[in-house]
Coordinates of C-alpha atoms and ligand atoms in Angstrom, one line a residue:
M186 CA 190.5 134.4 127.3
M187 CA 192.4 137.6 127.8
Q188 CA 195.1 137.7 130.4
P189 CA 193.6 140.0 133.1
D190 CA 195.7 142.9 134.1
A191 CA 196.4 144.0 137.7
D192 CA 193.1 145.8 137.9
G193 CA 191.4 142.7 136.6
A194 CA 193.0 140.6 139.3
R195 CA 191.9 143.0 142.0
D196 CA 188.5 142.9 140.5
V197 CA 188.4 139.1 140.6
L198 CA 189.3 139.1 144.2
A199 CA 186.8 141.7 145.1
R200 CA 184.1 139.6 143.6
A201 CA 185.4 136.5 145.4
R202 CA 185.4 138.4 148.7
E203 CA 181.9 139.6 148.1
V204 CA 180.8 135.9 147.8
L205 CA 182.8 135.0 150.9
R206 CA 180.9 137.5 152.9
R207 CA 177.4 137.3 151.5
V208 CA 177.2 133.5 151.1
F209 CA 179.5 132.1 153.8
G210 CA 179.4 135.0 156.3
Y211 CA 183.2 135.1 156.7
E212 CA 185.2 138.3 156.8
D213 CA 188.4 137.4 154.9
F214 CA 190.4 134.7 153.3
R215 CA 192.7 132.6 155.2
G216 CA 196.3 131.5 154.3
Q217 CA 196.6 130.7 150.7
Q218 CA 192.9 130.8 149.9
A219 CA 193.0 134.1 148.0
G220 CA 195.9 133.0 145.8
V221 CA 194.2 129.7 144.9
I222 CA 190.9 131.3 144.2
A223 CA 192.4 134.0 142.0
E224 CA 194.4 131.4 140.1
L225 CA 191.4 129.3 139.4
I226 CA 189.1 132.2 138.4
R227 CA 191.9 133.2 136.0
G228 CA 191.7 129.8 134.5
G229 CA 194.9 128.2 135.8
D230 CA 195.5 124.9 137.5
A231 CA 196.4 124.6 141.2
L232 CA 197.7 122.1 143.7
V233 CA 196.6 122.9 147.2
L234 CA 198.3 121.5 150.3
M235 CA 196.6 122.6 153.4
P236 CA 196.1 121.0 156.8
T237 CA 192.8 119.6 157.8
G238 CA 190.5 122.4 158.8
G239 CA 192.6 124.8 156.7
G240 CA 189.7 125.7 154.5
K241 CA 190.2 123.7 151.4
S242 CA 186.6 123.6 150.4
L243 CA 186.3 127.3 149.8
C244 CA 189.2 127.2 147.4
Y245 CA 187.0 125.6 144.8
Q246 CA 183.5 126.5 146.0
I247 CA 184.1 130.2 145.5
P248 CA 185.6 130.0 142.1
A249 CA 182.8 127.7 141.1
L250 CA 180.4 130.4 142.1
V251 CA 182.3 133.3 140.5
R252 CA 183.1 131.5 137.2
E253 CA 180.4 130.7 134.7
G254 CA 179.2 127.1 134.6
V255 CA 179.2 124.3 137.1
G256 CA 182.1 123.2 139.3
I257 CA 182.7 119.5 139.3
V258 CA 184.1 118.1 142.6
V259 CA 185.6 114.6 142.6
S260 CA 185.3 113.2 146.1
P261 CA 186.1 109.7 147.2
L262 CA 183.6 109.4 150.0
I263 CA 179.9 109.4 149.9
A264 CA 179.5 110.7 153.4
L265 CA 181.7 113.6 152.6
M266 CA 179.8 114.5 149.6
E267 CA 176.5 114.4 151.4
D268 CA 177.9 116.5 154.2
Q269 CA 179.2 119.2 151.9
V270 CA 176.1 119.3 149.8
R271 CA 173.9 119.6 152.9
S272 CA 176.0 122.5 154.1
L273 CA 175.9 124.2 150.7
L274 CA 172.2 123.9 150.4
Q275 CA 171.9 125.6 153.8
L276 CA 173.9 128.5 152.4
G277 CA 171.6 128.7 149.3
V278 CA 174.1 127.3 146.9
R279 CA 172.7 125.1 144.2
A280 CA 174.6 121.9 144.8
A281 CA 173.9 118.2 144.2
Y282 CA 175.8 114.9 144.1
L283 CA 175.9 111.9 141.9
N284 CA 176.8 108.6 143.6
S285 CA 175.6 105.1 144.1
T286 CA 173.1 106.0 146.8
L287 CA 170.8 107.8 144.4
E288 CA 167.7 106.1 142.9
L289 CA 167.6 106.1 139.1
E290 CA 164.9 108.8 139.2
E291 CA 166.9 111.0 141.5
M292 CA 169.9 110.6 139.2
R293 CA 167.9 111.6 136.2
E294 CA 166.7 114.7 138.0
V295 CA 170.3 115.8 138.9
E296 CA 171.4 115.2 135.4
A297 CA 168.5 117.3 134.1
R298 CA 169.4 120.2 136.4
L299 CA 173.0 119.9 135.3
L300 CA 172.0 120.1 131.6
A301 CA 169.7 123.0 132.3
G302 CA 172.5 125.0 133.9
E303 CA 170.8 125.0 137.3
L304 CA 173.8 123.8 139.3
D305 CA 176.7 125.7 140.8
L306 CA 178.5 122.6 142.2
L307 CA 178.2 119.0 141.4
Y308 CA 179.9 116.4 143.6
V309 CA 180.7 113.1 141.8
A310 CA 182.3 109.8 143.0
P311 CA 185.3 109.0 140.9
E312 CA 183.9 105.7 139.5
R313 CA 180.8 107.5 138.5
L314 CA 182.7 110.4 136.9
L315 CA 184.7 108.0 134.7
Q316 CA 181.7 106.4 133.2
P317 CA 181.3 107.3 129.5
R318 CA 177.8 108.5 130.2
T319 CA 178.9 111.0 132.8
L320 CA 181.8 112.2 130.7
D321 CA 179.4 112.8 127.8
L322 CA 177.1 114.7 130.0
L323 CA 179.9 116.9 131.1
G324 CA 180.8 117.5 127.5
R325 CA 177.4 119.1 127.0
V326 CA 177.5 121.7 129.7
R327 CA 179.6 124.7 130.6
L328 CA 182.2 123.7 133.2
A329 CA 183.6 126.2 135.7
L330 CA 186.3 123.9 137.1
F331 CA 187.3 120.4 138.3
A332 CA 188.2 120.0 141.9
I333 CA 189.9 116.7 142.9
D334 CA 189.5 116.4 146.7
E335 CA 191.6 114.1 148.8
A336 CA 194.1 114.0 145.9
H337 CA 196.5 111.8 147.9
C338 CA 194.1 108.9 147.0
V339 CA 196.3 108.6 143.8
S340 CA 199.2 107.5 146.0
Q341 CA 199.8 103.8 146.0
W342 CA 202.0 104.1 149.1
G343 CA 199.3 105.7 151.2
H344 CA 196.6 104.0 153.2
D345 CA 193.8 105.7 151.2
F346 CA 194.7 104.5 147.7
R347 CA 191.8 104.5 145.2
P348 CA 192.5 102.9 141.9
E349 CA 190.0 105.1 140.1
Y350 CA 192.0 108.1 141.0
L351 CA 194.7 107.0 138.6
Q352 CA 192.4 107.5 135.7
L353 CA 191.5 111.0 136.5
S354 CA 194.0 112.4 134.1
V355 CA 191.3 111.8 131.6
L356 CA 189.8 115.0 132.7
H357 CA 192.7 116.9 131.4
Q358 CA 192.6 115.1 128.1
R359 CA 188.9 115.5 127.5
F360 CA 188.5 119.0 128.9
P361 CA 191.9 120.7 128.4
S362 CA 190.6 124.3 128.9
V363 CA 188.8 123.7 132.2
P364 CA 190.9 124.7 135.2
R365 CA 191.7 121.9 137.7
V366 CA 192.6 122.0 141.3
A367 CA 193.8 119.0 143.4
L368 CA 193.6 119.3 147.2
T369 CA 195.1 117.3 150.0
A370 CA 196.1 117.4 153.6
T371 CA 198.9 114.9 153.1
A372 CA 202.1 116.9 152.8
D373 CA 205.0 114.7 152.2
A374 CA 207.1 115.3 149.2
R375 CA 206.6 111.8 147.7
T376 CA 202.8 111.9 147.8
R377 CA 202.9 115.4 146.3
Q378 CA 205.1 114.2 143.4
E379 CA 202.7 111.4 142.7
I380 CA 199.8 113.7 142.6
V381 CA 201.5 116.0 140.1
E382 CA 202.5 113.1 137.9
R383 CA 199.4 111.0 138.0
L384 CA 197.0 113.9 137.6
A385 CA 199.1 115.7 135.0
L386 CA 199.5 118.8 137.0
Q387 CA 203.0 119.6 136.0
T388 CA 202.1 123.2 135.2
A389 CA 199.8 123.8 138.1
R390 CA 200.8 126.4 140.7
V391 CA 201.4 125.0 144.0
F392 CA 199.9 126.6 147.1
S393 CA 201.1 125.3 150.4
D394 CA 199.9 126.5 153.8
S395 CA 201.6 125.9 157.1
F396 CA 200.6 122.5 158.4
D397 CA 200.6 123.7 162.0
R398 CA 197.4 123.2 163.9
P399 CA 198.0 125.6 166.8
N400 CA 194.7 124.8 168.5
I401 CA 195.5 121.1 168.9
R402 CA 197.4 120.2 172.1
Y403 CA 199.6 117.2 171.7
R404 CA 200.2 114.8 174.6
V405 CA 201.9 111.4 174.8
T406 CA 201.6 109.1 177.9
V407 CA 203.3 105.9 178.7
K408 CA 200.8 103.1 179.0
D409 CA 200.0 101.9 182.5
R410 CA 196.5 100.5 182.5
A411 CA 195.7 102.4 179.4
R412 CA 191.9 102.3 179.7
E413 CA 191.9 103.9 183.1
Q414 CA 194.3 106.6 181.8
L415 CA 192.0 107.2 178.9
W416 CA 189.0 107.4 181.2
R417 CA 190.8 110.0 183.5
F418 CA 191.6 112.1 180.4
I419 CA 188.0 112.0 178.9
D420 CA 186.2 112.3 182.2
S421 CA 188.2 115.3 183.4
E422 CA 188.6 117.2 180.1
H423 CA 185.8 116.1 177.8
P424 CA 182.9 115.0 179.9
E425 CA 180.4 116.1 177.3
D426 CA 182.4 116.4 174.1
A427 CA 182.5 114.5 170.9
G428 CA 185.7 112.7 170.2
I429 CA 187.3 109.8 168.3
I430 CA 189.3 107.0 169.9
Y431 CA 191.6 105.0 167.6
C432 CA 192.6 101.4 168.4
L433 CA 194.6 98.9 166.4
S434 CA 192.2 95.9 166.4
R435 CA 188.5 95.4 165.9
K436 CA 188.3 93.4 169.1
R437 CA 189.8 96.3 171.1
V438 CA 187.4 98.7 169.4
E439 CA 184.4 96.7 170.4
E440 CA 185.7 96.2 174.0
T441 CA 186.5 99.8 174.4
A442 CA 183.1 101.0 173.1
T443 CA 181.3 98.7 175.4
W444 CA 183.4 99.7 178.3
L445 CA 182.8 103.4 177.7
S446 CA 179.1 102.8 177.4
E447 CA 179.1 101.0 180.7
R448 CA 180.6 104.1 182.2
G449 CA 177.8 106.2 180.9
R450 CA 179.2 107.7 177.7
V451 CA 177.5 107.2 174.3
A452 CA 180.2 105.4 172.4
L453 CA 179.9 103.5 169.2
P454 CA 182.3 101.0 167.4
Y455 CA 183.4 101.5 163.8
H456 CA 185.6 99.1 161.9
A457 CA 185.8 97.3 158.6
G458 CA 184.3 94.1 160.1
L459 CA 180.9 95.7 160.8
P460 CA 178.2 95.4 158.1
P461 CA 178.1 98.5 155.9
E462 CA 174.7 99.6 157.1
V463 CA 175.8 99.5 160.8
R464 CA 178.9 101.6 159.9
A465 CA 176.8 104.1 158.0
E466 CA 174.4 104.4 160.9
H467 CA 177.2 104.9 163.4
Q468 CA 178.7 107.5 161.3
R469 CA 175.4 109.2 160.8
R470 CA 174.9 109.3 164.6
F471 CA 178.4 110.7 165.1
L472 CA 177.5 113.6 162.8
Y473 CA 174.0 114.2 164.0
E474 CA 174.3 113.8 167.7
E475 CA 176.3 115.8 170.1
G476 CA 178.9 114.5 172.5
L477 CA 179.2 111.1 170.9
I478 CA 182.4 109.1 171.1
M479 CA 183.5 107.0 168.1
V480 CA 185.8 104.1 168.8
A481 CA 187.4 103.1 165.6
T482 CA 190.2 101.5 163.6
I483 CA 191.8 103.6 160.9
A484 CA 188.8 102.6 158.8
F485 CA 187.0 105.6 160.2
G486 CA 187.8 109.2 159.5
M487 CA 188.7 110.2 156.1
G488 CA 186.2 112.9 155.0
I489 CA 184.7 113.3 158.4
D490 CA 184.0 117.0 158.3
K491 CA 182.4 117.3 161.8
P492 CA 184.0 120.6 162.9
N493 CA 183.6 120.2 166.7
V494 CA 185.4 116.9 167.4
R495 CA 187.1 118.1 170.6
F496 CA 189.6 115.2 171.1
V497 CA 191.3 112.4 169.3
A498 CA 192.8 109.7 171.5
H499 CA 195.0 106.8 170.4
L500 CA 194.9 103.8 172.6
D501 CA 197.5 102.1 170.4
L502 CA 200.5 103.5 168.6
P503 CA 199.8 104.7 165.1
R504 CA 201.9 103.2 162.3
S505 CA 203.5 106.4 161.2
L506 CA 203.7 110.1 162.0
E507 CA 201.7 110.7 158.8
A508 CA 198.9 108.6 160.1
Y509 CA 199.1 110.2 163.5
Y510 CA 199.0 113.7 162.1
Q511 CA 196.1 112.9 159.8
E512 CA 194.1 111.2 162.5
T513 CA 194.7 113.9 165.2
G514 CA 194.0 116.5 162.5
R515 CA 190.3 115.5 162.7
A516 CA 190.1 117.3 166.1
G517 CA 189.3 120.9 166.2
R518 CA 188.5 121.8 162.6
D519 CA 186.5 124.7 163.9
G520 CA 189.7 126.3 165.3
L521 CA 188.6 126.0 168.9
P522 CA 190.9 124.3 171.5
A523 CA 191.2 120.5 171.0
N524 CA 193.3 117.6 172.4
A525 CA 195.4 114.9 170.8
W526 CA 196.1 112.2 173.4
L527 CA 198.2 109.1 172.9
A528 CA 199.2 106.3 175.2
Y529 CA 201.8 103.8 174.1
G530 CA 204.1 101.1 175.4
L531 CA 206.8 98.7 174.2
Q532 CA 204.1 96.1 173.4
D533 CA 202.7 98.4 170.7
V534 CA 206.0 98.5 169.0
I535 CA 206.3 94.7 169.1
T536 CA 202.8 94.2 167.8
L537 CA 203.2 96.6 165.0
R538 CA 206.5 95.2 163.9
Q539 CA 205.1 91.7 164.0
M540 CA 202.1 92.8 161.9
L541 CA 204.5 94.4 159.5
E542 CA 206.8 91.4 159.1
S543 CA 204.0 89.0 158.6
S544 CA 202.3 91.1 156.0
E545 CA 202.3 90.3 152.3
A546 CA 204.1 93.6 151.5
G547 CA 207.3 93.5 149.5
E548 CA 210.7 94.1 151.0
Q549 CA 210.9 97.7 149.8
R550 CA 207.5 98.6 151.3
K551 CA 208.4 96.9 154.6
R552 CA 211.6 98.9 154.8
L553 CA 209.6 102.1 154.3
E554 CA 207.1 101.1 156.9
R555 CA 209.8 100.3 159.4
H556 CA 211.3 103.7 158.9
R557 CA 207.9 105.3 159.5
L558 CA 207.3 103.3 162.7
D559 CA 210.8 104.4 163.9
A560 CA 209.9 108.0 163.3
M561 CA 206.7 107.6 165.2
L562 CA 208.5 106.0 168.2
G563 CA 211.1 108.8 168.2
F564 CA 208.2 111.3 168.4
C565 CA 206.8 109.5 171.4
E566 CA 210.1 109.6 173.3
L567 CA 210.9 113.3 172.6
T568 CA 211.9 115.5 175.5
T569 CA 211.5 118.7 173.5
C570 CA 208.6 120.4 171.8
R571 CA 206.4 117.9 169.9
R572 CA 205.0 120.5 167.5
Q573 CA 208.4 121.5 166.4
A574 CA 209.3 117.9 165.7
L575 CA 206.0 117.2 163.9
L576 CA 206.4 120.2 161.6
A577 CA 210.1 119.5 161.0
H578 CA 209.0 116.0 159.9
F579 CA 206.8 117.6 157.3
G580 CA 209.6 120.0 156.2
E581 CA 208.5 123.1 158.1
T582 CA 210.3 125.1 160.7
L583 CA 208.7 126.4 163.9
D584 CA 211.2 128.8 165.5
Q585 CA 210.0 128.7 169.1
P586 CA 208.7 125.8 171.2
C587 CA 204.9 125.9 170.9
G588 CA 203.8 126.2 174.5
N589 CA 200.8 123.9 173.7
C590 CA 202.2 120.3 174.0
D591 CA 203.0 118.2 177.0
N592 CA 206.7 118.8 176.8
C593 CA 206.3 122.5 176.5
L594 CA 203.8 122.7 179.4
E595 CA 205.8 120.6 181.7
S596 CA 209.5 120.2 181.1
V597 CA 210.7 116.6 181.0
P598 CA 213.2 115.5 183.6
T599 CA 216.0 113.4 182.1
W600 CA 218.6 111.3 183.9
D601 CA 222.0 109.9 183.0
A602 CA 221.1 106.3 182.1
T603 CA 224.5 105.3 180.6
E604 CA 225.2 102.7 183.3
A605 CA 221.7 101.3 183.3
A606 CA 221.7 101.1 179.6
Q607 CA 225.0 99.2 179.6
K608 CA 223.6 96.7 182.1
A609 CA 220.5 96.3 180.0
L610 CA 222.4 95.8 176.8
S611 CA 224.9 93.3 178.2
T612 CA 222.0 91.3 179.7
V613 CA 220.4 91.2 176.2
Y614 CA 223.8 90.0 174.8
R615 CA 224.6 87.5 177.4
T616 CA 221.2 85.8 177.3
G617 CA 221.5 85.2 173.6
Q618 CA 219.5 88.1 172.1
R619 CA 216.2 86.3 172.1
F620 CA 214.3 87.3 175.2
G621 CA 211.6 89.8 175.9
V622 CA 211.7 92.6 178.5
S623 CA 210.0 90.7 181.3
Y624 CA 212.6 87.9 181.3
L625 CA 215.5 90.3 181.0
I626 CA 214.3 92.2 184.0
E627 CA 214.1 88.9 185.9
V628 CA 217.8 88.4 185.2
L629 CA 218.7 92.0 186.1
H630 CA 216.8 91.6 189.4
G631 CA 218.4 88.3 190.1
V632 CA 215.1 86.4 190.3
K633 CA 215.8 82.6 190.6
S634 CA 212.8 81.6 188.5
E635 CA 212.4 78.2 187.0
R636 CA 213.3 79.5 183.6
V637 CA 216.3 81.4 184.7
L638 CA 217.6 78.4 186.6
A639 CA 216.9 76.0 183.7
L640 CA 218.8 78.1 181.3
G641 CA 221.6 78.7 183.8
H642 CA 221.3 82.4 183.6
D643 CA 221.8 82.8 187.3
R644 CA 225.5 82.2 186.5
L645 CA 225.7 85.2 184.2
S646 CA 227.8 88.2 185.3
T647 CA 224.7 90.5 184.9
F648 CA 222.5 88.3 187.1
G649 CA 221.2 90.5 189.9
I650 CA 223.1 93.6 188.9
G651 CA 220.0 95.8 188.4
L652 CA 218.4 96.0 191.8
E653 CA 218.7 99.8 191.9
L654 CA 215.8 100.2 189.4
E655 CA 212.2 98.9 189.8
V656 CA 210.4 96.9 187.1
A657 CA 208.7 100.0 185.7
Q658 CA 211.9 101.8 185.5
W659 CA 213.6 99.0 183.7
R660 CA 210.7 98.8 181.3
S661 CA 211.1 102.4 180.6
V662 CA 214.8 101.9 179.9
F663 CA 214.2 99.1 177.5
R664 CA 211.4 100.9 175.7
Q665 CA 213.6 104.0 175.2
L666 CA 216.5 101.9 174.0
V667 CA 214.2 100.4 171.3
A668 CA 212.8 103.8 170.4
R669 CA 216.4 105.1 170.0
G670 CA 217.4 102.2 167.8
L671 CA 219.9 100.8 170.3
L672 CA 217.8 97.6 170.5
D673 CA 215.8 96.0 167.9
V674 CA 212.7 93.8 168.2
D675 CA 212.8 90.4 166.6
A676 CA 209.4 90.7 164.9
E677 CA 209.6 87.3 163.2
G678 CA 210.1 85.4 166.4
H679 CA 208.5 86.2 169.8
G680 CA 209.5 89.8 170.1
G681 CA 212.9 89.1 171.7
L682 CA 215.3 92.0 171.8
R683 CA 218.6 92.2 169.8
L684 CA 221.5 94.6 169.8
T685 CA 222.0 96.9 166.9
E686 CA 225.1 98.5 165.5
A687 CA 224.1 101.8 167.1
C688 CA 224.5 100.5 170.7
R689 CA 228.3 100.0 170.5
P690 CA 229.4 103.4 171.6
V691 CA 227.2 103.2 174.6
L692 CA 228.4 99.7 175.5
R693 CA 232.0 100.8 175.2
G694 CA 231.3 103.8 177.4
E695 CA 232.1 106.2 174.6
Q696 CA 228.7 107.8 174.6
R697 CA 226.6 109.1 177.5
L698 CA 222.9 108.4 177.3
L699 CA 220.2 110.7 178.7
L700 CA 216.8 109.2 179.0
R701 CA 213.5 110.7 180.0
Q702 CA 212.4 110.1 183.5
E703 CA 208.9 108.8 183.7
R704 CA 206.6 110.9 185.8
R705 CA 204.9 108.8 188.5
Q706 CA 201.8 110.9 188.7
P707 CA 201.3 112.8 185.5
R708 CA 200.3 116.2 186.6
Q709 CA 198.3 118.6 184.5
K710 CA 199.9 122.0 184.5
G711 CA 199.1 125.0 182.4
K712 CA 195.5 126.1 182.0
P713 CA 193.1 123.3 182.8
R714 CA 191.3 122.4 179.7
G715 CA 187.6 122.4 180.2
A716 CA 185.2 122.0 177.3
P717 CA 185.4 125.1 175.2
S718 CA 181.7 125.4 175.7
A719 CA 182.1 126.2 179.4
F720 CA 181.4 129.8 180.3
A721 CA 182.3 131.5 183.6
A722 CA 179.1 133.5 184.0
P723 CA 176.0 131.5 184.7
A724 CA 173.9 133.8 182.5
D725 CA 176.3 133.1 179.6
Q726 CA 176.2 129.4 180.2
A727 CA 172.4 129.5 180.3
L728 CA 172.2 131.4 177.0
W729 CA 174.7 129.0 175.5
E730 CA 172.6 126.0 176.4
A731 CA 169.5 127.7 175.1
L732 CA 171.1 128.5 171.8
R733 CA 172.3 124.9 171.5
E734 CA 168.8 123.7 172.2
K735 CA 167.4 126.0 169.5
R736 CA 170.1 124.6 167.1
R737 CA 169.1 121.0 167.9
E738 CA 165.5 121.8 167.3
L739 CA 166.2 123.4 163.9
A740 CA 168.5 120.6 163.0
R741 CA 165.9 118.0 163.8
E742 CA 163.3 119.8 161.7
Q743 CA 165.6 120.0 158.7
G744 CA 167.2 116.6 159.1
V745 CA 170.7 117.9 159.2
P746 CA 173.5 117.7 161.8
P747 CA 173.4 120.6 164.3
Y748 CA 176.7 122.2 163.2
V749 CA 175.2 122.7 159.7
I750 CA 172.8 125.2 161.1
F751 CA 175.5 127.2 162.9
N752 CA 178.8 126.0 164.2
D753 CA 180.0 126.3 167.8
A754 CA 182.2 129.3 166.9
T755 CA 179.1 131.2 165.7
L756 CA 177.1 130.3 168.8
R757 CA 180.0 131.5 171.0
E758 CA 180.0 134.8 169.3
M759 CA 176.2 135.1 169.9
V760 CA 176.9 134.6 173.6
E761 CA 179.8 137.1 173.6
Y762 CA 178.2 139.9 171.5
R763 CA 174.5 139.3 172.2
P764 CA 173.3 140.9 169.0
E765 CA 169.9 142.6 169.1
T766 CA 169.1 143.1 165.5
L767 CA 169.5 141.2 162.3
E768 CA 172.1 143.8 161.2
Q769 CA 174.2 143.0 164.2
L770 CA 173.7 139.3 163.9
R771 CA 174.9 139.5 160.3
L772 CA 178.3 140.6 161.4
L773 CA 179.0 137.5 163.3
Y774 CA 181.3 134.7 162.1
G775 CA 179.6 132.3 159.8
V776 CA 176.3 134.2 159.4
G777 CA 175.7 134.6 155.7
E778 CA 172.7 136.1 153.8
R779 CA 170.6 132.9 153.7
K780 CA 171.1 131.7 157.2
L781 CA 170.3 135.1 158.4
A782 CA 167.0 135.0 156.6
L783 CA 166.2 131.4 157.6
Y784 CA 167.2 131.4 161.3
G785 CA 168.1 135.0 162.3
E786 CA 164.8 135.9 164.0
E787 CA 164.7 132.6 165.9
F788 CA 168.1 133.0 167.4
L789 CA 167.5 136.7 168.2
A790 CA 164.4 135.6 170.1
V791 CA 166.4 133.2 172.2
I792 CA 169.0 136.0 172.9
R793 CA 166.3 138.4 173.8
A794 CA 164.6 135.9 176.1
H795 CA 167.9 135.8 178.0
G796 CA 168.1 139.5 178.7
G797 CA 169.4 140.7 175.4
Ligands
LIG1096 P1 189.4 121.4 155.1 O1 188.6 120.8 154.0 O2 190.7 122.0 154.6 O3 189.7 120.4 156.2 P2 187.2 123.0 155.5 O4 187.1 123.5 154.1 O5 186.2 122.0 156.0 O6 188.7 122.5 155.8 O7 187.2 124.3 156.5 C1 187.3 124.2 157.9 C2 186.4 125.2 158.6 O8 186.9 126.5 158.4 C3 185.0 125.2 158.0 O9 184.1 125.3 159.1 C4 185.0 126.4 157.1 O10 183.7 126.9 156.9 C5 185.9 127.4 157.9 N1 186.6 128.4 157.0 C6 187.2 128.1 155.9 N2 187.7 129.3 155.3 C7 187.4 130.2 156.2 C8 187.6 131.7 156.2 N3 188.3 132.3 155.2 N4 187.1 132.4 157.2 C9 186.5 131.7 158.2 N5 186.2 130.4 158.3 C10 186.7 129.7 157.3
LIG1097 ZN1 205.5 122.3 172.2

């Protein structure tokens, strides 16, 4: 192939943009999309690092449509494939998938269409792709490109490791002239290096977008009857929205789902202990129904493309900032406002440390996980902008505080806790570095409990020296000392606290310690966050509801999730601009040629019925 000149490159992008508008109904490329697309059309390889919702799919879908031949997409999750294919079919793109859910006959049909050159995009599960039969098939057709989605699945350090991904370098060996693109939302340098090495992408151009998700509001609360706190959050801010709640254990998932159901929300559990068909059904309902809450362990989420998840809540502390960012990233893919809400307490830290220590993992792995947990804790105890810290963790700089996290919206009062910390640390030391927080507070408060008396701790010099703080305040002090690494949790024993090297300067009075002051009644300042669906004018609200009803009706007829018809952002624009003709409707976000033809008149009729 000839190296295209500058005009050629412009020409390529013009064609890509034409497809973007006509097929997808979008005005322009975002972030690095144009660069990736040009590179692939030119025949080069690419590694794409973009946050969730950044628009990775278009990076390979458009080149597959522009280039001759079929684009092969490797995707680790069946649900994700089905979702994408469904959406593409709605857009009039000739797409199909090959995975274990197909009957033999259906499989043969897809293969026949592939051989006949009737497909633009074919999604394939990695184990299926690696079968000799599939590779032979691919050898007989013209290939536009290979896209390796969720490429971080090659990483053995990650939670999503898929052994088959390690063998994908075979694609390069068998089809050296076909461009390849690997895509992921996992940004850390180590994973990135693994992707490059294992997929033989050393010469690929790297395209990296900012990982910021400005529409997500981050909030962290200290646990104090966590469920009630959760309920206040959901009930006041997301009374009708879809969301995901993450818990650490299956038991807690079940309990929380039941409890939410009793309070009148539709909430379903999802964890690895449920039979596969139940999981599949719950996932299907999450996609197809509106306003459903999924209560899940980390087993749920990868490849969930639902664009209008309005909140992600964590009832337990995630294991790492990477996990937290990935999980919260499932909120607000459509770019509309969304919430990330987390409640945590010292007990979370103890539980996670204990799980870690008792796991089978090797010492190196454990050390890595301990570091990750520490970073997560540090994030929770921040008094400054959380987004700045998150982005810094992923190697990005945000110059100004974001204005859209709890610490930005409401400044965090701090207090000089040097003396309190000294009392707390000496009590830990004098009681032998083996007790938990409750007992330590008994000693500080001078409680003559049976245990205190039996151990003779009423004779310690720190007995009863902490009356100036209440139990909750002492708990906060201990928690922050752990988070800052001045105390350590004995995870092999019963979660007793021990001193660390780092606490010396504070004990000796060489270092002052400022801690965050817990708010008694967390107030909500800043703009109250209603559902983004709420409109001020009743007429607008009525039209919005009617448009949603029309969407539900069409979705039911077609057997697809409502957002596949049109997403919320498109419906919002219909309310805002009230188009009267197909020509006007065509200009709105996400209205491409085919959807205009399929649904245009029906939606215009709804708008007209509401006064045009
Ligand atoms: P990712 O796979 O990176 O998480 P998606 O490919 O699912 O993200 O894209 C997220 C959303 O943004 C989708 O609804 C998609 O249609 C939309 N989108 C992507 N690129 C653009 C664009 N250039 N203009 C408008 N919307 C876009
Ligand atoms: Zn901020």
